[in-house]
Coordinates of C-alpha atoms in Angstrom, one line a residue:
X1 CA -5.1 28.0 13.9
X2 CA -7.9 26.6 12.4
X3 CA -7.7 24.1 9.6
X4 CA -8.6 26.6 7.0
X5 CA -5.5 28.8 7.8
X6 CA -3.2 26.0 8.0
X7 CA -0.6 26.5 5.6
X8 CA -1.2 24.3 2.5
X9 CA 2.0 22.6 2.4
X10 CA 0.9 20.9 5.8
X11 CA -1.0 18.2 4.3
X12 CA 1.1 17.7 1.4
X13 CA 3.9 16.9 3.9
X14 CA 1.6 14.7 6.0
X15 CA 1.0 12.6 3.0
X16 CA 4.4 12.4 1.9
X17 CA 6.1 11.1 5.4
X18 CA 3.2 8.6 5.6
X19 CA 4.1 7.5 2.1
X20 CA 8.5 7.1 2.9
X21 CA 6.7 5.9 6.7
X22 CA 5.2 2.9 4.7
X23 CA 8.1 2.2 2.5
X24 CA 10.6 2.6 5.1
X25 CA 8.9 0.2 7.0
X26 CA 8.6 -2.4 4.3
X27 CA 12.3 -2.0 3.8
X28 CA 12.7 -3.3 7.7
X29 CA 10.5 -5.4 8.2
X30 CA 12.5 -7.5 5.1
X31 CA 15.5 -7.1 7.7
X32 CA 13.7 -9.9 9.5
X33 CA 13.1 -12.2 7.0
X34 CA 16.2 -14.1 8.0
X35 CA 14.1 -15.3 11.5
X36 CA 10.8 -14.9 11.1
X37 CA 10.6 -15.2 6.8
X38 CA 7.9 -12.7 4.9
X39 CA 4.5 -14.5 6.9
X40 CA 5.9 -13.5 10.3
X41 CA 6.6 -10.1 9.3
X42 CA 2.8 -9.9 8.0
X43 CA 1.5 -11.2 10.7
X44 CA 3.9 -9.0 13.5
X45 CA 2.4 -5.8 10.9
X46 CA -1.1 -7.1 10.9
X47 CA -1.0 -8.5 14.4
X48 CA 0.0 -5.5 15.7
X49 CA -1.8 -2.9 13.7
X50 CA -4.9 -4.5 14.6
X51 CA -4.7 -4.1 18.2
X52 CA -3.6 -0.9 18.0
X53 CA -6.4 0.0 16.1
X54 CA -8.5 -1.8 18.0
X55 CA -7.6 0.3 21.4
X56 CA -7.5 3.5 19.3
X57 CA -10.6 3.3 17.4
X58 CA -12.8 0.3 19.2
X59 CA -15.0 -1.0 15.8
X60 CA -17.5 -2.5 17.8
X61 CA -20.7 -1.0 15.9
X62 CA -19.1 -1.6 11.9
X63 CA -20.4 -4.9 12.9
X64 CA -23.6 -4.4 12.7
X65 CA -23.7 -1.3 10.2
X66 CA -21.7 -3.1 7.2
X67 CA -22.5 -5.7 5.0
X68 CA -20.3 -8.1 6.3
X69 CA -19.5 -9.6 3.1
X70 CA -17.8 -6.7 2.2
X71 CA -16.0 -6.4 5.2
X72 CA -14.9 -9.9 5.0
X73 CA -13.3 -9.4 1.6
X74 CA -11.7 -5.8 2.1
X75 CA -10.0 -7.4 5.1
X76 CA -9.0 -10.7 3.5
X77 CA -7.9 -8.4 0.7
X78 CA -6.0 -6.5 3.5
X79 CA -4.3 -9.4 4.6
X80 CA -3.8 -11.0 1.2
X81 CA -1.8 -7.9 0.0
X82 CA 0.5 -8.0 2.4
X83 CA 1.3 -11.8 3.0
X84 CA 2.0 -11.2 -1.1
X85 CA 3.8 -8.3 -1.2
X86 CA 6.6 -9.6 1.7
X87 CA 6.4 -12.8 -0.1
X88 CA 7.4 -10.9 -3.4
X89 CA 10.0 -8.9 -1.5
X90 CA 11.4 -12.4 -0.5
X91 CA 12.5 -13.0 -4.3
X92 CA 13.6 -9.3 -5.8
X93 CA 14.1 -5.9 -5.0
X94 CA 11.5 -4.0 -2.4
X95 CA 11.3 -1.1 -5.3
X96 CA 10.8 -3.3 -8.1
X97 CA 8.0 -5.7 -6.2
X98 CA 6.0 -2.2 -5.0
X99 CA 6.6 -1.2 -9.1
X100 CA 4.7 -4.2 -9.9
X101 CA 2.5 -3.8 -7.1
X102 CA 0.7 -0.5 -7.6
X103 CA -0.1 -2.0 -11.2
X104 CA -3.3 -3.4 -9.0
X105 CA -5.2 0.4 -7.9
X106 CA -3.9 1.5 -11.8
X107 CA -5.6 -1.4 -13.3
X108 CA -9.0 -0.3 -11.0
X109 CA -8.8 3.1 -11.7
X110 CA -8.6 2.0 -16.0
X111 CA -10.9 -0.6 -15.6
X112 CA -14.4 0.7 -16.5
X113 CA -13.1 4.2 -18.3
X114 CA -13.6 4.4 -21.5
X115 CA -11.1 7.3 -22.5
X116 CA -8.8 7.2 -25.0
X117 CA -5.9 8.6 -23.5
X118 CA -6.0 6.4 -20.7
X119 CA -4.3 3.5 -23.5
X120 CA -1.4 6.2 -22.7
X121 CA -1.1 4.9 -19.1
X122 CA -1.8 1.2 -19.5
X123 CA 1.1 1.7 -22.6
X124 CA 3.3 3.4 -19.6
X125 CA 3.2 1.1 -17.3
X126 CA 3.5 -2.1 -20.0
X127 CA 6.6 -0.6 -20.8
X128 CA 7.6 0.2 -17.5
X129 CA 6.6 -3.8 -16.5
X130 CA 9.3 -4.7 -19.5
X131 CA 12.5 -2.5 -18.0
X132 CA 12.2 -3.5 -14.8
X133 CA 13.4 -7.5 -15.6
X134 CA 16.7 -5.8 -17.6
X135 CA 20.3 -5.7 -15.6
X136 CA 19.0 -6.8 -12.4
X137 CA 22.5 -8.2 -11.9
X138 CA 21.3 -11.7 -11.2
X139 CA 20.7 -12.7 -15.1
X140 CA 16.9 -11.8 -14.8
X141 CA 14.1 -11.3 -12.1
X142 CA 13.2 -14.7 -10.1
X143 CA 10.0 -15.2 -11.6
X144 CA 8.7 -16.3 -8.4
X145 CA 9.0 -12.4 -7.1
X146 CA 7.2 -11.5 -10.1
X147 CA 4.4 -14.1 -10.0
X148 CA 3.9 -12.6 -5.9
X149 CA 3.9 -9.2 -6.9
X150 CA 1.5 -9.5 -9.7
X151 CA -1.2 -11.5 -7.3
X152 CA -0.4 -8.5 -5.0
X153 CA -0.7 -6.4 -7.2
X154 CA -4.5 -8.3 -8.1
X155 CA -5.0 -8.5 -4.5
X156 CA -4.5 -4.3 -3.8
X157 CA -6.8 -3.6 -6.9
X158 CA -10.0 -5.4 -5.7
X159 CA -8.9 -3.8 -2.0
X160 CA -9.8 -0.4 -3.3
X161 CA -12.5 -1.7 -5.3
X162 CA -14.1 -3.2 -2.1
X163 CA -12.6 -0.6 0.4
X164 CA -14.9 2.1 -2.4
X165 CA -17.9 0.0 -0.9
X166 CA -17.3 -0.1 3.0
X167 CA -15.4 3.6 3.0
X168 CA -18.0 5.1 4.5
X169 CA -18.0 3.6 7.5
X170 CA -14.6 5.5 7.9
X171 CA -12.2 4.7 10.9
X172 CA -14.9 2.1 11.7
X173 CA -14.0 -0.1 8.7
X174 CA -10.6 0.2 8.1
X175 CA -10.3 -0.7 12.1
X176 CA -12.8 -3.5 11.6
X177 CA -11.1 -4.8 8.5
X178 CA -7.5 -4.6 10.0
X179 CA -9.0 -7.6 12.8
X180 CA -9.6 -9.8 9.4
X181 CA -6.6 -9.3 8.1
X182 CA -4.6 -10.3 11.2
X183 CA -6.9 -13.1 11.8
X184 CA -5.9 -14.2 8.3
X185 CA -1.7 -13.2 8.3
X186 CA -1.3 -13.9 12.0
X187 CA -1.7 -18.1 12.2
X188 CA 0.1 -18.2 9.1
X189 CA 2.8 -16.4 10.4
X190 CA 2.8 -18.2 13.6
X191 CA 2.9 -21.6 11.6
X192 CA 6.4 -20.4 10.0
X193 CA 8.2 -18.8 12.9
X194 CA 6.5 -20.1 15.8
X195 CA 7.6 -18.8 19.3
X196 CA 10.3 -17.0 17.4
X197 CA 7.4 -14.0 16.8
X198 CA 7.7 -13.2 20.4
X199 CA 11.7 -13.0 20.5
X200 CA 12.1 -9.4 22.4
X201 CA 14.7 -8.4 19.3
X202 CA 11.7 -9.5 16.9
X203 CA 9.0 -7.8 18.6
X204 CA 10.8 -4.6 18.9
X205 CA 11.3 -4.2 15.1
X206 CA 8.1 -5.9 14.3
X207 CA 6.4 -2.9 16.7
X208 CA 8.8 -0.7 14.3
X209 CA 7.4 -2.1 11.2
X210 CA 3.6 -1.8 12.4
X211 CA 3.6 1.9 13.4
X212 CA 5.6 2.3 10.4
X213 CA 3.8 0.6 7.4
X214 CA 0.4 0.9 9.1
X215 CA -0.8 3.1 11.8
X216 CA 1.0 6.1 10.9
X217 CA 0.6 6.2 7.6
X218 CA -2.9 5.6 8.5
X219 CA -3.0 8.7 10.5
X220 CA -1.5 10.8 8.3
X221 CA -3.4 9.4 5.7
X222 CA -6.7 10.5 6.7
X223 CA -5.4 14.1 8.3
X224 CA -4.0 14.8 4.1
X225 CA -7.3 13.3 2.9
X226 CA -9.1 15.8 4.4
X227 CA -7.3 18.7 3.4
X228 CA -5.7 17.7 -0.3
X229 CA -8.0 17.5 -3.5
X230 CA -8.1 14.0 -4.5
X231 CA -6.1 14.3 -7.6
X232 CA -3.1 15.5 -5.9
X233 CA -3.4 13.5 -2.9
X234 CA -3.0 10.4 -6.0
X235 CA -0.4 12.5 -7.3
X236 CA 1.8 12.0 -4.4
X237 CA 1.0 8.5 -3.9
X238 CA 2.0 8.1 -7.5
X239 CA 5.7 8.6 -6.1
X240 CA 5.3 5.2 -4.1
X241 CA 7.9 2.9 -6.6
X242 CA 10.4 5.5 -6.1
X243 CA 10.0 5.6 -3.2
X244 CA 10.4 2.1 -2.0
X245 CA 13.4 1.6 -4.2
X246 CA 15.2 4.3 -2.4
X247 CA 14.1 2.8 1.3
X248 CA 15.2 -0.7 -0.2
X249 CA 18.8 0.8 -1.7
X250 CA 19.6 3.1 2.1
X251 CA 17.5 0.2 4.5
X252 CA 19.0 -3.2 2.2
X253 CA 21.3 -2.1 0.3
X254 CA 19.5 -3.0 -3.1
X255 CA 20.9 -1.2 -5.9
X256 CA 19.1 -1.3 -9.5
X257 CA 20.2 -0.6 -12.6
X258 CA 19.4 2.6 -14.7
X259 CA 17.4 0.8 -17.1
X260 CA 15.1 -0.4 -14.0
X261 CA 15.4 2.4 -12.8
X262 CA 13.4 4.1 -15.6
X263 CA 11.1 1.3 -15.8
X264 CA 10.0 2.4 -11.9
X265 CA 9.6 6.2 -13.1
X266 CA 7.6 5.0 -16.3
X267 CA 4.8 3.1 -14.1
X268 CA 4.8 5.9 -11.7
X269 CA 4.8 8.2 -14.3
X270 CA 0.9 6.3 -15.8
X271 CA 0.1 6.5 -12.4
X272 CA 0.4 10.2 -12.1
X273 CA -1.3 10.9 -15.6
X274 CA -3.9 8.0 -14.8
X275 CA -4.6 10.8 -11.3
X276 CA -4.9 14.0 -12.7
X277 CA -7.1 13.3 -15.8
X278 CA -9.1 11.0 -13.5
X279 CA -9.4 13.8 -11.4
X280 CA -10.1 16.1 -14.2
X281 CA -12.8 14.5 -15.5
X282 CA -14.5 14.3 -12.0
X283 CA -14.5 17.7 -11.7
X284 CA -15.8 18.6 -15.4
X285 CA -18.8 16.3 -14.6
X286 CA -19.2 18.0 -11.2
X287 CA -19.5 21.2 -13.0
X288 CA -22.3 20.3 -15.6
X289 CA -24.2 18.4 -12.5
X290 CA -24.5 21.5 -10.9

């Protein structure tokens, strides 16, 4: 069957198990946190991502085709992210942290449009940033979570503005990139667990949480990109805070309240709308270009 002929749900389910594949395997690698604490499960996902990338893709030429300031900041960006992000997940719930999180590619996206509506999805989300501190059960978010997930949420937002500038080196780049990150996550990691990274038990979920959160949600990734427009490709992406929050409620055992709850939907919800109009503009400009 050739690609054309594949049936169209196909991709849309590609995209959607590598999206639960990466929340899922936030959700365990937290599970570890206990041993290792969140810079030892960034540096087992980096660590390990990277070689496998490495052996799978080999970036030897990206060297020498990319500006390597670029590639040095999308990869510190990389790694940044993640150290934050399991940092975050150290202090509140996995769903609410990701909630905060995907604030950063929103915030991209808005950031040089000039359209009107678009104050509808910043207003979205600002209201969805207020809910999700109400009923948390523990009088209140630890502001430390928060502070976390907003500089990871800063840290994913100039990753797609600088992964935009080195995408077209493809595989090449994100392979390339990957090495900088673990070269940035991995001695911080081995500074806070030590010889405790190579524990068999730790190394076999820390395998788990790398193919998991990174290579194949990587490969599926690229296989939906290829075959989805792009607006609905962001569409499902959108679904990300929901989806975490159900990985961290069946994985952890972290229960939010309704009023959270709707605060994850609202910032979802701007994402979504932020996608398809986005995505509708692109095309209406498309059109008068040709």
């Amino acid at each position: 069957m050739n690609q054309n002929a594949q049936p169209h749900y196909v991709p849309v389910f590609a995209a959607m198990l590598g999206l639960v594949s990466v929340q899922t395997g936030a959700a365990v690698g937290k599970t570890l946190f206990p041993l290792v604490g969140p810079e030892g499960v960034a540096a087992l996902r980096l660590g390990i991502a990277a070689i496998v990338l490495f052996v799978c893709i080999r970036p030897r030429s990206i060297w020498r085709q990319v500006k390597l300031g670029e590639l040095l900041g999308y990869g510190v960006m990389m790694g940044l992210m993640n150290l934050l992000i399991y940092r975050a997940f150290l202090y509140i719930p996995v769903g609410i942290a990701v909630s905060i999180e995907v604030i950063g590619p929103l915030g991209a996206a808005l950031w040089s449009s000039r359209r009107r509506i678009d104050l509808l999805w910043i207003a979205l989300s600002a209201c969805g940033l207020v809910l999700l501190p109400w009923d948390s059960g523990q009088g209140g978010l630890d502001p430390r979570g928060v502070a976390f997930a907003l500089a990871a949420a800063l840290a994913w937002g100039l990753y797609v503005v600088l992964g935009s500038r080195v995408a077209i080196h493809g595989n090449q780049a994100v392979a390339g990139g990957m090495l900088i990150a673990a070269a940035l996550a991995v001695p911080l990691g081995a500074a806070q667990a030590g010889t405790l990274l190579l524990e068999p038990r730790v190394m076999i979920v820390g395998l788990s949480v790398a193919l998991l959160s990174s290579t194949f949600p990587f490969l599926l990734d690229i296989f939906a990109m290829r075959r989805l427009p792009a607006s609905l490709f962001g569409v499902l992406l959108s679904a990300s805070p929901a989806v975490a929050a159900i990985a961290g409620w069946l994985v952890l055992g972290e229960r939010l309240s309704v009023t959270q709850c709707a605060g994850i939907v609202a910032i979802a919800g701007a994402c979504v709308g932020s996608a398809l109009v986005g995505a509708g503009r692109a095309g209406r400009v498309s059109s008068e270009v040709a």
